[in-house]
Amino acid sequence: MKRFAIVLGLAVMLPLAAAAECASVSAGDLTVTGAWSRATIGTARPAVFYVEIRNDGETGDRLTGIDTPVAAMPMLHRTVVKDGVASMPHAEAIDIPAGETVSLAPGGYHGMLMELTAPLAEGETFPVALRFERAGSVEIDARVLSIRAQGAECDAAG
């Protein structure tokens, strides 16, 4: 009986964990989904922030910045590979064209969380406010995944 209760509990909780990982928030024509980061070892190195932004409107918007209490200097970056060397220059803004989805993901645009206020532990969440030129500020909770994670498991959420 005890084993059945444990199995039943896991069966209920695992889909909920995946759903939390893939939460979405809407503001006007924009939908922000699947915010996540990777766990960190200490605070000496920066962390990353990834998310998907869908624009269902007829007018483009621009992501102009991010804010979070877990980092003193959150900023937007883009991974660029030139002559086999990768760099991550600061991005002043990221265009979110009308009718399109833009992903902040490994190997492309991403949030760089500099000067962490505390280590990011797997399983935790933290708030991130995304600042848009037209839609204003949109806050979403980012789920901290494993240090080796490659993306949120949104397909498992339903």
PDB file of C-alpha atoms in Angstrom, residues 8-147:
ATOM      1  CA  LEU A   8       0.760   7.537  -7.319  1.00  0.00           C
ATOM      2  CA  GLY A   9       2.419  10.614  -5.827  1.00  0.00           C
ATOM      3  CA  LEU A  10       5.197  10.534  -8.415  1.00  0.00           C
ATOM      4  CA  ALA A  11       2.709  10.027 -11.236  1.00  0.00           C
ATOM      5  CA  VAL A  12       0.885  13.176 -10.146  1.00  0.00           C
ATOM      6  CA  MET A  13       3.949  15.333  -9.357  1.00  0.00           C
ATOM      7  CA  LEU A  14       6.149  14.710 -12.419  1.00  0.00           C
ATOM      8  CA  PRO A  15       3.736  16.249 -14.956  1.00  0.00           C
ATOM      9  CA  LEU A  16       3.235  19.196 -12.589  1.00  0.00           C
ATOM     10  CA  ALA A  17       6.998  19.770 -12.432  1.00  0.00           C
ATOM     11  CA  ALA A  18       7.207  19.766 -16.238  1.00  0.00           C
ATOM     12  CA  ALA A  19       4.219  22.134 -16.442  1.00  0.00           C
ATOM     13  CA  ALA A  20       5.859  24.559 -13.979  1.00  0.00           C
ATOM     14  CA  GLU A  21       9.020  24.444 -16.094  1.00  0.00           C
ATOM     15  CA  CYS A  22       6.950  25.495 -19.105  1.00  0.00           C
ATOM     16  CA  ALA A  23       4.734  28.147 -17.561  1.00  0.00           C
ATOM     17  CA  SER A  24       3.652  30.946 -19.862  1.00  0.00           C
ATOM     18  CA  VAL A  25       2.711  34.578 -19.324  1.00  0.00           C
ATOM     19  CA  SER A  26       0.998  36.839 -21.852  1.00  0.00           C
ATOM     20  CA  ALA A  27       1.146  40.603 -22.286  1.00  0.00           C
ATOM     21  CA  GLY A  28      -0.761  42.017 -25.215  1.00  0.00           C
ATOM     22  CA  ASP A  29       0.232  40.050 -28.311  1.00  0.00           C
ATOM     23  CA  LEU A  30       3.304  38.495 -26.669  1.00  0.00           C
ATOM     24  CA  THR A  31       3.457  35.120 -24.934  1.00  0.00           C
ATOM     25  CA  VAL A  32       6.554  34.269 -22.902  1.00  0.00           C
ATOM     26  CA  THR A  33       7.039  30.524 -22.288  1.00  0.00           C
ATOM     27  CA  GLY A  34       9.431  27.990 -20.786  1.00  0.00           C
ATOM     28  CA  ALA A  35      11.844  30.254 -18.872  1.00  0.00           C
ATOM     29  CA  TRP A  36      14.808  28.305 -17.525  1.00  0.00           C
ATOM     30  CA  SER A  37      18.394  28.493 -16.369  1.00  0.00           C
ATOM     31  CA  ARG A  38      21.119  26.051 -15.404  1.00  0.00           C
ATOM     32  CA  ALA A  39      22.310  25.309 -11.892  1.00  0.00           C
ATOM     33  CA  THR A  40      25.572  26.986 -10.939  1.00  0.00           C
ATOM     34  CA  ILE A  41      28.525  26.063  -8.768  1.00  0.00           C
ATOM     35  CA  GLY A  42      28.940  29.115  -6.572  1.00  0.00           C
ATOM     36  CA  THR A  43      28.585  32.712  -7.759  1.00  0.00           C
ATOM     37  CA  ALA A  44      31.942  33.460  -9.397  1.00  0.00           C
ATOM     38  CA  ARG A  45      30.799  32.597 -12.926  1.00  0.00           C
ATOM     39  CA  PRO A  46      27.719  34.041 -14.648  1.00  0.00           C
ATOM     40  CA  ALA A  47      24.539  32.067 -15.163  1.00  0.00           C
ATOM     41  CA  VAL A  48      22.336  31.959 -18.260  1.00  0.00           C
ATOM     42  CA  PHE A  49      18.640  32.606 -18.866  1.00  0.00           C
ATOM     43  CA  TYR A  50      16.627  31.135 -21.722  1.00  0.00           C
ATOM     44  CA  VAL A  51      13.010  31.627 -22.794  1.00  0.00           C
ATOM     45  CA  GLU A  52      10.699  31.539 -25.826  1.00  0.00           C
ATOM     46  CA  ILE A  53       8.784  34.654 -26.913  1.00  0.00           C
ATOM     47  CA  ARG A  54       5.875  34.394 -29.365  1.00  0.00           C
ATOM     48  CA  ASN A  55       4.393  37.483 -31.024  1.00  0.00           C
ATOM     49  CA  ASP A  56       0.843  36.813 -32.248  1.00  0.00           C
ATOM     50  CA  GLY A  57       0.297  40.441 -33.225  1.00  0.00           C
ATOM     51  CA  GLU A  58       0.621  42.390 -36.436  1.00  0.00           C
ATOM     52  CA  THR A  59       3.286  44.716 -35.027  1.00  0.00           C
ATOM     53  CA  GLY A  60       6.806  43.791 -34.026  1.00  0.00           C
ATOM     54  CA  ASP A  61       8.240  44.437 -30.582  1.00  0.00           C
ATOM     55  CA  ARG A  62      11.748  44.454 -29.109  1.00  0.00           C
ATOM     56  CA  LEU A  63      13.133  42.871 -25.958  1.00  0.00           C
ATOM     57  CA  THR A  64      15.269  45.688 -24.520  1.00  0.00           C
ATOM     58  CA  GLY A  65      16.460  44.141 -21.265  1.00  0.00           C
ATOM     59  CA  ILE A  66      15.926  41.791 -18.336  1.00  0.00           C
ATOM     60  CA  ASP A  67      15.885  42.281 -14.580  1.00  0.00           C
ATOM     61  CA  THR A  68      16.147  39.696 -11.809  1.00  0.00           C
ATOM     62  CA  PRO A  69      17.031  39.777  -8.127  1.00  0.00           C
ATOM     63  CA  VAL A  70      19.454  36.841  -8.571  1.00  0.00           C
ATOM     64  CA  ALA A  71      22.019  38.933 -10.502  1.00  0.00           C
ATOM     65  CA  ALA A  72      23.415  42.426 -10.055  1.00  0.00           C
ATOM     66  CA  MET A  73      24.062  42.758 -13.817  1.00  0.00           C
ATOM     67  CA  PRO A  74      21.558  40.874 -15.973  1.00  0.00           C
ATOM     68  CA  MET A  75      22.017  41.588 -19.672  1.00  0.00           C
ATOM     69  CA  LEU A  76      21.170  40.311 -23.136  1.00  0.00           C
ATOM     70  CA  HIS A  77      23.886  38.557 -25.152  1.00  0.00           C
ATOM     71  CA  ARG A  78      24.204  36.738 -28.458  1.00  0.00           C
ATOM     72  CA  THR A  79      26.551  33.866 -29.215  1.00  0.00           C
ATOM     73  CA  VAL A  80      28.571  34.619 -32.351  1.00  0.00           C
ATOM     74  CA  VAL A  81      31.029  32.187 -33.964  1.00  0.00           C
ATOM     75  CA  LYS A  82      33.597  33.742 -36.295  1.00  0.00           C
ATOM     76  CA  ASP A  83      36.560  31.813 -37.728  1.00  0.00           C
ATOM     77  CA  GLY A  84      35.830  28.981 -35.290  1.00  0.00           C
ATOM     78  CA  VAL A  85      35.976  31.251 -32.229  1.00  0.00           C
ATOM     79  CA  ALA A  86      32.847  31.862 -30.174  1.00  0.00           C
ATOM     80  CA  SER A  87      32.157  35.157 -28.437  1.00  0.00           C
ATOM     81  CA  MET A  88      29.151  36.525 -26.596  1.00  0.00           C
ATOM     82  CA  PRO A  89      28.760  40.242 -27.297  1.00  0.00           C
ATOM     83  CA  HIS A  90      26.150  42.357 -25.533  1.00  0.00           C
ATOM     84  CA  ALA A  91      22.875  42.735 -27.481  1.00  0.00           C
ATOM     85  CA  GLU A  92      21.228  46.147 -27.068  1.00  0.00           C
ATOM     86  CA  ALA A  93      17.835  44.664 -28.001  1.00  0.00           C
ATOM     87  CA  ILE A  94      16.317  41.574 -29.618  1.00  0.00           C
ATOM     88  CA  ASP A  95      13.682  42.003 -32.332  1.00  0.00           C
ATOM     89  CA  ILE A  96      10.444  40.045 -31.857  1.00  0.00           C
ATOM     90  CA  PRO A  97       8.857  40.258 -35.347  1.00  0.00           C
ATOM     91  CA  ALA A  98       5.081  40.147 -35.787  1.00  0.00           C
ATOM     92  CA  GLY A  99       3.746  36.621 -36.217  1.00  0.00           C
ATOM     93  CA  GLU A 100       7.020  34.966 -35.202  1.00  0.00           C
ATOM     94  CA  THR A 101       8.579  33.148 -32.258  1.00  0.00           C
ATOM     95  CA  VAL A 102      12.042  34.052 -30.993  1.00  0.00           C
ATOM     96  CA  SER A 103      13.941  31.699 -28.718  1.00  0.00           C
ATOM     97  CA  LEU A 104      16.626  32.717 -26.275  1.00  0.00           C
ATOM     98  CA  ALA A 105      18.430  29.383 -26.351  1.00  0.00           C
ATOM     99  CA  PRO A 106      21.875  27.799 -26.101  1.00  0.00           C
ATOM    100  CA  GLY A 107      24.037  28.886 -29.042  1.00  0.00           C
ATOM    101  CA  GLY A 108      22.023  32.037 -29.826  1.00  0.00           C
ATOM    102  CA  TYR A 109      20.486  34.933 -27.966  1.00  0.00           C
ATOM    103  CA  HIS A 110      20.380  34.492 -24.192  1.00  0.00           C
ATOM    104  CA  GLY A 111      20.256  36.336 -20.915  1.00  0.00           C
ATOM    105  CA  MET A 112      23.602  36.553 -19.135  1.00  0.00           C
ATOM    106  CA  LEU A 113      23.229  36.809 -15.358  1.00  0.00           C
ATOM    107  CA  MET A 114      26.411  38.490 -14.139  1.00  0.00           C
ATOM    108  CA  GLU A 115      27.359  38.937 -10.478  1.00  0.00           C
ATOM    109  CA  LEU A 116      24.996  36.340  -9.007  1.00  0.00           C
ATOM    110  CA  THR A 117      23.649  37.150  -5.551  1.00  0.00           C
ATOM    111  CA  ALA A 118      23.550  33.418  -4.639  1.00  0.00           C
ATOM    112  CA  PRO A 119      24.200  30.098  -6.385  1.00  0.00           C
ATOM    113  CA  LEU A 120      21.343  28.765  -8.532  1.00  0.00           C
ATOM    114  CA  ALA A 121      20.256  25.336  -7.264  1.00  0.00           C
ATOM    115  CA  GLU A 122      18.525  22.741  -9.427  1.00  0.00           C
ATOM    116  CA  GLY A 123      14.767  22.667  -8.783  1.00  0.00           C
ATOM    117  CA  GLU A 124      14.509  26.261  -7.592  1.00  0.00           C
ATOM    118  CA  THR A 125      12.771  29.081  -9.438  1.00  0.00           C
ATOM    119  CA  PHE A 126      13.519  32.786  -9.623  1.00  0.00           C
ATOM    120  CA  PRO A 127      11.635  35.755 -11.116  1.00  0.00           C
ATOM    121  CA  VAL A 128      12.775  37.476 -14.295  1.00  0.00           C
ATOM    122  CA  ALA A 129      11.212  40.647 -15.674  1.00  0.00           C
ATOM    123  CA  LEU A 130      11.538  41.002 -19.435  1.00  0.00           C
ATOM    124  CA  ARG A 131      11.378  44.622 -20.665  1.00  0.00           C
ATOM    125  CA  PHE A 132       9.732  45.124 -24.048  1.00  0.00           C
ATOM    126  CA  GLU A 133       9.617  48.336 -26.068  1.00  0.00           C
ATOM    127  CA  ARG A 134       5.850  48.105 -26.713  1.00  0.00           C
ATOM    128  CA  ALA A 135       4.431  45.477 -24.322  1.00  0.00           C
ATOM    129  CA  GLY A 136       6.208  46.856 -21.243  1.00  0.00           C
ATOM    130  CA  SER A 137       7.478  44.606 -18.466  1.00  0.00           C
ATOM    131  CA  VAL A 138       6.508  40.926 -18.296  1.00  0.00           C
ATOM    132  CA  GLU A 139       7.485  38.825 -15.269  1.00  0.00           C
ATOM    133  CA  ILE A 140       7.926  35.059 -15.402  1.00  0.00           C
ATOM    134  CA  ASP A 141       9.486  32.505 -13.070  1.00  0.00           C
ATOM    135  CA  ALA A 142      12.533  30.717 -14.459  1.00  0.00           C
ATOM    136  CA  ARG A 143      13.092  27.098 -13.408  1.00  0.00           C
ATOM    137  CA  VAL A 144      16.667  26.105 -12.543  1.00  0.00           C
ATOM    138  CA  LEU A 145      17.494  22.862 -14.359  1.00  0.00           C
ATOM    139  CA  SER A 146      20.588  20.656 -14.125  1.00  0.00           C
ATOM    140  CA  ILE A 147      23.978  22.085 -14.948  1.00  0.00           C
TER     141      ILE A 147
END
